[in-house]
Amino acid sequence: PGCNLLCIGDNTCQNTLFICNHQKKCDIICSGQGSCNGLRVRGSIRDTGERFMNNPMNIICGRDGNNGACQNSNFSAPYRITYPFEFNIHAFGTNNLFGTEIYGPQLYGRPLYVQCNFNQSCQGAYIYDAFFSSSELVIQCNGEYDSCADMTVYCPDNDLCVIKGDSIDRNKGLNLFCKNGWDDIDI
């Protein structure tokens, strides 16, 4: 059994701290309009011995046709992880990750996947995957327009950083950071 947080009503789970159990899969579903705004998710607590996590963390923000789930939130992968850990974020609806900060895994080279499934679903998000040995950041832009517009993205230090999809993004404030040069990113 996993550790689940279900925020299915409108404006539910706002300004909440949720800490995933290091021994269980962690699924967070924020499908209500305006749900999970200001939500803080942690993969573990640094000050305890429970620093390792070996199960996936999945966060779903919004659903088709709604607006504003997970805005101004903070999602952090655990400090240390083991195989088969993955960190997956899926955004549906509009303006769901606006102002949200996403921090990828810090050690042991595990991936961060962000999927933006509607117009403006990830617009204005901050994605940080530039820690130590992170191995892969993949951002999929699936909406018709502006799915991934005006994001700030810090790519992993040494490995794969991909932003792809069919969305036509009209950027006015896109910021991309690649510590080891532009050979590390594929747009």
Coordinates of N, CA and C in Angstrom, one line a residue:
P1 N 0.8 -1.2 0.0 CA 0.0 0.0 0.0 C 0.9 1.3 0.0
G2 N 0.3 2.3 -0.7 CA 1.1 3.5 -0.8 C 0.6 4.5 0.2
C3 N 1.2 5.7 0.1 CA 0.8 6.8 0.9 C 0.2 7.8 0.0
N4 N -1.1 8.1 0.2 CA -1.9 8.9 -0.7 C -2.5 10.1 -0.1
L5 N -2.5 11.2 -0.9 CA -3.2 12.4 -0.5 C -4.2 12.8 -1.6
L6 N -5.5 12.8 -1.4 CA -6.5 13.1 -2.4 C -7.2 14.4 -2.1
C7 N -7.0 15.4 -2.9 CA -7.6 16.7 -2.8 C -8.5 16.9 -4.0
I8 N -9.7 16.4 -3.9 CA -10.5 16.3 -5.1 C -11.6 17.4 -5.0
G9 N -11.8 18.1 -3.9 CA -12.8 19.2 -3.9 C -12.1 20.5 -4.2
D10 N -12.9 21.5 -4.7 CA -12.4 22.8 -5.0 C -11.8 23.4 -3.8
N11 N -10.6 24.0 -4.0 CA -9.9 24.8 -2.9 C -9.5 23.9 -1.7
T12 N -9.3 22.6 -1.9 CA -8.9 21.8 -0.8 C -7.4 21.7 -0.7
C13 N -6.9 21.3 0.5 CA -5.5 21.0 0.7 C -4.6 22.3 0.5
Q14 N -5.1 23.4 0.7 CA -4.3 24.6 0.5 C -3.4 24.9 1.7
N15 N -2.2 25.3 1.4 CA -1.2 25.7 2.4 C -1.0 24.5 3.4
T16 N -0.8 23.3 2.8 CA -0.6 22.1 3.6 C 0.8 21.6 3.4
L17 N 1.4 21.0 4.5 CA 2.6 20.3 4.4 C 2.4 18.8 4.4
F18 N 2.9 18.1 3.3 CA 2.7 16.7 3.2 C 4.1 16.0 3.1
I19 N 4.5 15.1 4.0 CA 5.8 14.5 4.0 C 5.5 13.0 3.6
C20 N 6.1 12.6 2.5 CA 6.0 11.2 2.0 C 6.7 10.2 2.9
N21 N 6.2 9.1 3.2 CA 6.8 8.0 3.9 C 8.0 7.4 3.0
H22 N 9.1 7.3 3.6 CA 10.3 6.9 2.8 C 10.2 5.4 2.3
Q23 N 9.3 4.6 2.9 CA 9.2 3.2 2.6 C 8.0 2.9 1.6
K24 N 7.3 3.9 1.3 CA 6.1 3.6 0.5 C 6.0 4.5 -0.8
K25 N 5.3 4.1 -1.8 CA 5.0 4.9 -2.9 C 4.1 6.1 -2.4
C26 N 4.4 7.2 -3.0 CA 3.7 8.5 -2.6 C 2.9 9.0 -3.8
D27 N 1.6 9.1 -3.7 CA 0.7 9.6 -4.7 C -0.1 10.8 -4.2
I28 N 0.0 11.9 -4.9 CA -0.7 13.1 -4.5 C -1.6 13.5 -5.7
I29 N -2.9 13.6 -5.5 CA -3.8 14.0 -6.5 C -4.6 15.3 -6.1
C30 N -4.4 16.3 -6.9 CA -5.0 17.6 -6.6 C -5.9 17.9 -7.8
S31 N -7.1 17.4 -7.8 CA -8.0 17.5 -9.0 C -9.0 18.6 -8.9
G32 N -9.2 19.2 -7.7 CA -10.2 20.2 -7.6 C -9.7 21.6 -8.1
Q33 N -10.7 22.4 -8.5 CA -10.3 23.7 -9.0 C -9.7 24.5 -7.8
G34 N -8.5 25.0 -8.0 CA -7.7 25.7 -7.0 C -7.2 24.9 -5.8
S35 N -7.3 23.6 -6.0 CA -6.8 22.7 -4.9 C -5.3 22.7 -4.8
C36 N -4.8 22.5 -3.6 CA -3.3 22.3 -3.4 C -2.5 23.6 -3.6
N37 N -3.1 24.8 -3.7 CA -2.4 26.0 -3.8 C -1.6 26.2 -2.5
G38 N -0.3 26.5 -2.6 CA 0.6 26.6 -1.5 C 0.9 25.3 -0.8
L39 N 0.7 24.2 -1.5 CA 1.0 22.9 -0.9 C 2.5 22.7 -0.9
R40 N 3.1 22.1 0.2 CA 4.5 21.8 0.3 C 4.6 20.3 0.4
V41 N 5.3 19.7 -0.5 CA 5.5 18.2 -0.5 C 7.0 17.9 -0.3
R42 N 7.3 17.1 0.7 CA 8.7 16.7 1.0 C 8.8 15.2 0.8
G43 N 9.9 14.7 0.2 CA 10.1 13.3 0.1 C 10.7 12.7 1.3
S44 N 11.2 13.4 2.2 CA 11.7 13.0 3.5 C 12.1 14.2 4.3
I45 N 12.5 13.9 5.6 CA 12.9 15.0 6.4 C 14.4 14.8 6.6
R46 N 15.2 15.9 6.3 CA 16.6 15.8 6.4 C 17.1 15.6 7.8
D47 N 16.4 16.0 8.8 CA 16.9 15.9 10.2 C 16.7 14.6 10.9
T48 N 16.2 13.6 10.1 CA 15.9 12.3 10.7 C 16.8 11.3 10.0
G49 N 16.8 10.1 10.5 CA 17.6 9.0 9.8 C 16.9 8.5 8.5
E50 N 15.6 9.0 8.3 CA 14.8 8.5 7.2 C 15.1 9.3 5.9
R51 N 16.3 9.3 5.5 CA 16.7 10.2 4.3 C 16.6 9.5 3.0
F52 N 16.5 8.2 3.0 CA 16.5 7.4 1.7 C 15.0 7.1 1.3
M53 N 14.7 7.2 0.0 CA 13.4 6.8 -0.5 C 13.6 6.0 -1.7
N54 N 12.9 4.8 -1.8 CA 13.1 4.0 -2.9 C 11.9 3.7 -3.7
N55 N 10.8 4.4 -3.5 CA 9.6 4.3 -4.2 C 9.2 5.6 -4.9
P56 N 8.4 5.5 -6.0 CA 8.1 6.7 -6.8 C 7.3 7.7 -6.0
M57 N 7.5 9.0 -6.4 CA 6.6 10.1 -5.9 C 5.9 10.6 -7.2
N58 N 4.6 10.7 -7.1 CA 3.7 11.1 -8.2 C 2.8 12.2 -7.7
I59 N 2.8 13.3 -8.4 CA 2.0 14.5 -8.1 C 1.2 14.8 -9.3
I60 N -0.2 14.8 -9.2 CA -1.1 15.2 -10.3 C -1.8 16.5 -9.9
C61 N -1.6 17.5 -10.7 CA -2.2 18.8 -10.5 C -3.3 19.1 -11.5
G62 N -4.6 19.2 -11.1 CA -5.7 19.6 -11.9 C -6.2 18.4 -12.7
R63 N -7.2 18.8 -13.5 CA -7.8 17.8 -14.4 C -8.3 18.6 -15.6
D64 N -8.6 17.9 -16.7 CA -9.0 18.6 -17.9 C -10.2 19.6 -17.6
G65 N -10.0 20.8 -18.1 CA -11.1 21.8 -17.9 C -11.1 22.7 -16.7
N66 N -10.2 22.4 -15.7 CA -10.2 23.2 -14.5 C -9.0 24.1 -14.5
N67 N -8.9 24.9 -13.5 CA -7.9 26.0 -13.5 C -7.3 26.2 -12.1
G68 N -6.0 26.4 -12.0 CA -5.3 26.9 -10.9 C -5.0 25.9 -9.8
A69 N -4.9 24.6 -10.0 CA -4.5 23.7 -9.0 C -2.9 23.7 -8.8
C70 N -2.5 23.6 -7.6 CA -1.0 23.6 -7.3 C -0.3 24.9 -7.5
Q71 N -0.9 26.0 -7.6 CA -0.2 27.2 -7.8 C 0.6 27.6 -6.5
N72 N 1.8 28.2 -6.8 CA 2.6 28.7 -5.7 C 2.9 27.6 -4.6
S73 N 3.2 26.4 -5.1 CA 3.5 25.3 -4.3 C 5.0 25.0 -4.3
N74 N 5.4 24.0 -3.5 CA 6.8 23.7 -3.5 C 6.9 22.1 -3.3
F75 N 7.5 21.5 -4.3 CA 7.6 20.0 -4.4 C 9.1 19.7 -4.3
S76 N 9.5 18.9 -3.4 CA 10.9 18.5 -3.2 C 11.1 17.0 -3.1
A77 N 11.9 16.5 -4.0 CA 12.3 15.1 -3.9 C 13.1 14.8 -2.7
P78 N 13.2 13.6 -2.2 CA 13.9 13.3 -1.0 C 15.4 13.6 -1.2
Y79 N 16.0 13.8 0.0 CA 17.5 14.1 0.0 C 18.3 13.0 -0.7
R80 N 18.0 11.8 -0.4 CA 18.7 10.7 -1.0 C 17.7 9.6 -1.4
I81 N 17.9 9.0 -2.5 CA 17.0 8.1 -3.1 C 17.8 6.8 -3.5
T82 N 17.0 5.8 -3.7 CA 17.6 4.6 -4.3 C 16.7 4.1 -5.4
Y83 N 17.2 3.1 -6.2 CA 16.5 2.6 -7.3 C 15.3 1.9 -6.7
P84 N 14.1 1.9 -7.3 CA 13.7 2.5 -8.6 C 13.0 3.8 -8.5
F85 N 13.4 4.7 -7.6 CA 12.8 6.0 -7.4 C 12.6 6.8 -8.7
E86 N 11.4 7.4 -8.9 CA 11.1 8.4 -9.9 C 10.3 9.5 -9.3
F87 N 10.5 10.7 -9.8 CA 9.7 11.8 -9.4 C 8.9 12.3 -10.6
N88 N 7.6 12.2 -10.6 CA 6.7 12.5 -11.7 C 5.7 13.5 -11.3
I89 N 5.6 14.6 -12.2 CA 4.6 15.6 -12.0 C 3.8 15.7 -13.2
H90 N 2.5 15.7 -13.1 CA 1.6 15.8 -14.3 C 0.6 17.0 -14.0
A91 N 0.6 17.9 -14.9 CA -0.3 19.1 -14.8 C -1.4 19.0 -15.9
F92 N -2.6 19.1 -15.5 CA -3.8 19.2 -16.4 C -4.5 20.5 -16.2
G93 N -5.3 21.0 -17.1 CA -6.0 22.3 -16.9 C -5.0 23.5 -17.1
T94 N -5.5 24.7 -16.9 CA -4.7 25.9 -17.1 C -4.2 26.4 -15.8
N95 N -3.0 27.1 -15.9 CA -2.4 27.8 -14.8 C -2.1 27.0 -13.6
N96 N -1.9 25.7 -13.7 CA -1.8 24.8 -12.6 C -0.4 24.9 -11.8
L97 N 0.6 25.1 -12.5 CA 1.9 25.2 -11.8 C 2.5 26.6 -11.7
F98 N 1.7 27.6 -11.9 CA 2.2 28.9 -11.9 C 2.8 29.3 -10.6
G99 N 4.0 29.7 -10.6 CA 4.7 30.1 -9.3 C 5.2 28.9 -8.5
T100 N 5.0 27.7 -9.0 CA 5.4 26.5 -8.2 C 6.9 26.2 -8.4
E101 N 7.5 25.8 -7.3 CA 8.9 25.4 -7.4 C 9.0 23.9 -7.2
I102 N 9.8 23.3 -8.2 CA 9.9 21.8 -8.2 C 11.4 21.5 -8.1
Y103 N 11.8 20.8 -7.1 CA 13.2 20.4 -6.9 C 13.4 18.9 -7.1
G104 N 14.2 18.6 -8.1 CA 14.5 17.2 -8.4 C 15.3 16.5 -7.4
P105 N 15.6 15.2 -7.7 CA 16.4 14.4 -6.8 C 17.8 15.0 -6.7
Q106 N 18.4 14.9 -5.5 CA 19.7 15.5 -5.2 C 20.8 14.6 -5.4
L107 N 20.6 13.3 -5.2 CA 21.7 12.4 -5.2 C 21.3 11.1 -6.0
Y108 N 22.3 10.3 -6.4 CA 22.1 9.0 -7.0 C 21.4 9.0 -8.4
G109 N 21.4 10.1 -9.1 CA 21.1 10.1 -10.5 C 19.8 9.6 -10.9
R110 N 18.7 9.9 -10.2 CA 17.4 9.5 -10.6 C 16.6 10.6 -11.3
P111 N 15.6 10.3 -12.2 CA 15.0 11.2 -13.1 C 13.9 12.1 -12.4
L112 N 13.7 13.2 -13.1 CA 12.6 14.1 -12.8 C 11.8 14.2 -14.1
Y113 N 10.5 13.9 -14.1 CA 9.7 14.0 -15.3 C 8.5 15.0 -15.0
V114 N 8.4 16.0 -15.8 CA 7.3 16.9 -15.7 C 6.5 16.9 -17.0
Q115 N 5.2 16.6 -16.9 CA 4.3 16.6 -18.0 C 3.3 17.7 -17.9
C116 N 3.2 18.5 -19.0 CA 2.3 19.7 -19.0 C 1.3 19.4 -20.1
N117 N 0.1 19.0 -19.7 CA -0.9 18.4 -20.6 C -2.0 19.3 -21.1
F118 N -1.9 20.6 -20.9 CA -2.9 21.5 -21.4 C -2.3 22.9 -21.6
N119 N -3.1 23.8 -22.2 CA -2.6 25.1 -22.5 C -2.3 25.8 -21.1
Q120 N -1.1 26.4 -21.0 CA -0.7 27.1 -19.9 C -0.6 26.3 -18.6
S121 N -0.6 25.0 -18.7 CA -0.6 24.2 -17.5 C 0.7 24.3 -16.7
C122 N 1.8 24.5 -17.3 CA 3.1 24.7 -16.5 C 3.7 26.1 -16.7
Q123 N 2.9 27.0 -17.3 CA 3.4 28.3 -17.5 C 3.8 29.0 -16.1
G124 N 5.0 29.5 -16.1 CA 5.5 30.2 -14.9 C 6.0 29.4 -13.8
A125 N 6.3 28.1 -14.1 CA 6.8 27.2 -13.1 C 8.3 27.3 -13.0
Y126 N 8.9 27.0 -11.8 CA 10.3 27.0 -11.6 C 10.8 25.5 -11.3
I127 N 11.7 25.0 -12.2 CA 12.1 23.6 -12.1 C 13.6 23.6 -11.9
Y128 N 14.0 23.0 -10.7 CA 15.4 23.0 -10.3 C 15.8 21.5 -10.3
D129 N 16.7 21.1 -11.2 CA 17.3 19.8 -11.2 C 18.8 19.8 -11.4
A130 N 19.4 20.9 -10.9 CA 20.8 21.1 -11.0 C 21.6 20.7 -9.8
F131 N 21.3 19.6 -9.2 CA 21.9 19.1 -8.0 C 22.9 18.0 -8.3
F132 N 24.0 18.0 -7.7 CA 25.0 16.9 -7.7 C 24.9 15.9 -8.8
S133 N 24.3 14.8 -8.6 CA 24.3 13.7 -9.6 C 23.0 13.5 -10.3
S134 N 22.1 14.4 -10.3 CA 20.8 14.2 -11.0 C 21.1 13.8 -12.5
S135 N 20.3 12.9 -13.0 CA 20.7 12.3 -14.2 C 19.8 12.7 -15.4
E136 N 18.6 13.1 -15.1 CA 17.7 13.3 -16.2 C 16.5 14.2 -15.8
L137 N 16.3 15.2 -16.7 CA 15.1 16.1 -16.6 C 14.4 16.0 -17.9
V138 N 13.1 15.6 -17.9 CA 12.4 15.6 -19.1 C 11.1 16.4 -18.9
I139 N 10.9 17.4 -19.7 CA 9.6 18.2 -19.6 C 8.9 18.0 -20.9
Q140 N 7.7 17.5 -20.8 CA 6.9 17.3 -22.0 C 5.8 18.3 -22.0
C141 N 5.7 19.0 -23.2 CA 4.7 20.1 -23.3 C 3.6 19.7 -24.3
N142 N 2.5 19.3 -23.8 CA 1.5 18.6 -24.6 C 0.3 19.5 -25.0
G143 N 0.2 20.7 -24.5 CA -1.0 21.5 -24.9 C -0.8 22.1 -26.3
E144 N -1.9 22.8 -26.7 CA -1.8 23.5 -28.0 C -0.9 24.7 -28.0
Y145 N -1.0 25.5 -26.9 CA -0.1 26.7 -26.8 C 0.2 27.0 -25.3
D146 N 1.4 27.5 -25.1 CA 1.9 28.0 -23.9 C 1.9 27.0 -22.7
S147 N 2.0 25.7 -23.0 CA 2.1 24.7 -22.0 C 3.3 24.9 -21.1
C148 N 4.4 25.3 -21.7 CA 5.6 25.4 -21.0 C 6.2 26.8 -21.1
A149 N 5.4 27.8 -21.3 CA 5.9 29.2 -21.5 C 6.4 29.8 -20.2
D150 N 7.4 30.6 -20.4 CA 7.9 31.5 -19.3 C 8.3 30.7 -18.0
M151 N 8.8 29.5 -18.2 CA 9.3 28.7 -17.1 C 10.8 29.1 -16.8
T152 N 11.2 28.8 -15.6 CA 12.6 28.9 -15.3 C 13.1 27.5 -15.0
V153 N 14.1 27.0 -15.8 CA 14.6 25.6 -15.7 C 16.1 25.6 -15.4
Y154 N 16.5 24.9 -14.4 CA 17.9 24.6 -14.1 C 18.1 23.2 -14.4
C155 N 18.9 23.0 -15.5 CA 19.2 21.6 -16.0 C 20.1 20.8 -15.1
P156 N 20.1 19.5 -15.1 CA 21.1 18.7 -14.4 C 22.5 19.0 -14.8
D157 N 23.4 18.8 -13.9 CA 24.8 19.2 -14.1 C 25.5 18.5 -15.3
N158 N 25.3 17.2 -15.4 CA 26.1 16.5 -16.4 C 25.3 15.7 -17.4
D159 N 24.0 15.6 -17.3 CA 23.3 14.7 -18.1 C 22.2 15.3 -18.9
L160 N 21.1 14.5 -19.1 CA 20.1 14.8 -20.1 C 19.1 15.9 -19.5
C161 N 18.8 16.9 -20.4 CA 17.8 17.9 -20.1 C 17.0 18.1 -21.4
V162 N 15.8 17.7 -21.4 CA 14.9 17.8 -22.6 C 13.7 18.5 -22.3
I163 N 13.3 19.5 -23.2 CA 12.0 20.1 -23.2 C 11.5 19.9 -24.6
K164 N 10.3 19.2 -24.6 CA 9.8 18.7 -25.9 C 8.3 18.8 -25.9
G165 N 7.7 18.7 -27.1 CA 6.3 18.6 -27.3 C 5.8 19.4 -28.4
D166 N 4.5 19.4 -28.6 CA 3.9 20.1 -29.7 C 3.3 21.5 -29.4
S167 N 3.4 21.9 -28.1 CA 2.9 23.2 -27.7 C 3.6 24.4 -28.4
I168 N 2.9 25.3 -28.9 CA 3.5 26.6 -29.4 C 3.6 27.6 -28.3
D169 N 4.8 27.7 -27.7 CA 4.9 28.6 -26.5 C 5.4 30.0 -26.9
R170 N 4.7 31.0 -26.5 CA 5.0 32.4 -26.7 C 5.7 32.9 -25.5
N171 N 7.0 32.8 -25.4 CA 7.7 33.1 -24.2 C 8.1 34.6 -24.1
K172 N 7.9 35.1 -22.9 CA 8.3 36.5 -22.6 C 9.3 36.5 -21.5
G173 N 9.4 35.4 -20.7 CA 10.2 35.3 -19.6 C 10.8 33.9 -19.4
L174 N 11.2 33.2 -20.4 CA 11.8 31.9 -20.3 C 13.2 32.1 -19.8
N175 N 13.6 31.3 -18.8 CA 15.0 31.3 -18.3 C 15.5 29.8 -18.3
L176 N 16.6 29.6 -19.0 CA 17.2 28.3 -19.0 C 18.6 28.4 -18.5
F177 N 19.0 27.4 -17.6 CA 20.3 27.4 -17.0 C 21.0 26.1 -17.2
C178 N 22.2 26.1 -17.8 CA 22.9 24.8 -18.0 C 24.3 25.1 -17.5
K179 N 24.7 24.5 -16.4 CA 26.0 24.7 -15.8 C 27.1 24.4 -16.6
N180 N 27.0 23.3 -17.4 CA 28.2 22.8 -18.2 C 28.0 23.1 -19.7
G181 N 27.2 24.1 -20.1 CA 27.0 24.5 -21.4 C 25.8 24.0 -22.1
W182 N 25.5 24.5 -23.3 CA 24.3 24.2 -24.0 C 24.3 22.8 -24.7
D183 N 25.3 22.1 -24.6 CA 25.3 20.7 -25.1 C 24.5 19.8 -24.3
D184 N 24.2 20.2 -23.0 CA 23.4 19.4 -22.1 C 21.9 19.5 -22.3
I185 N 21.4 20.4 -23.1 CA 20.0 20.6 -23.2 C 19.5 20.4 -24.7
D186 N 18.3 19.8 -24.8 CA 17.7 19.6 -26.1 C 16.3 20.2 -26.0
I187 N 16.0 21.2 -26.8 CA 14.7 21.8 -26.9 C 14.1 21.6 -28.2

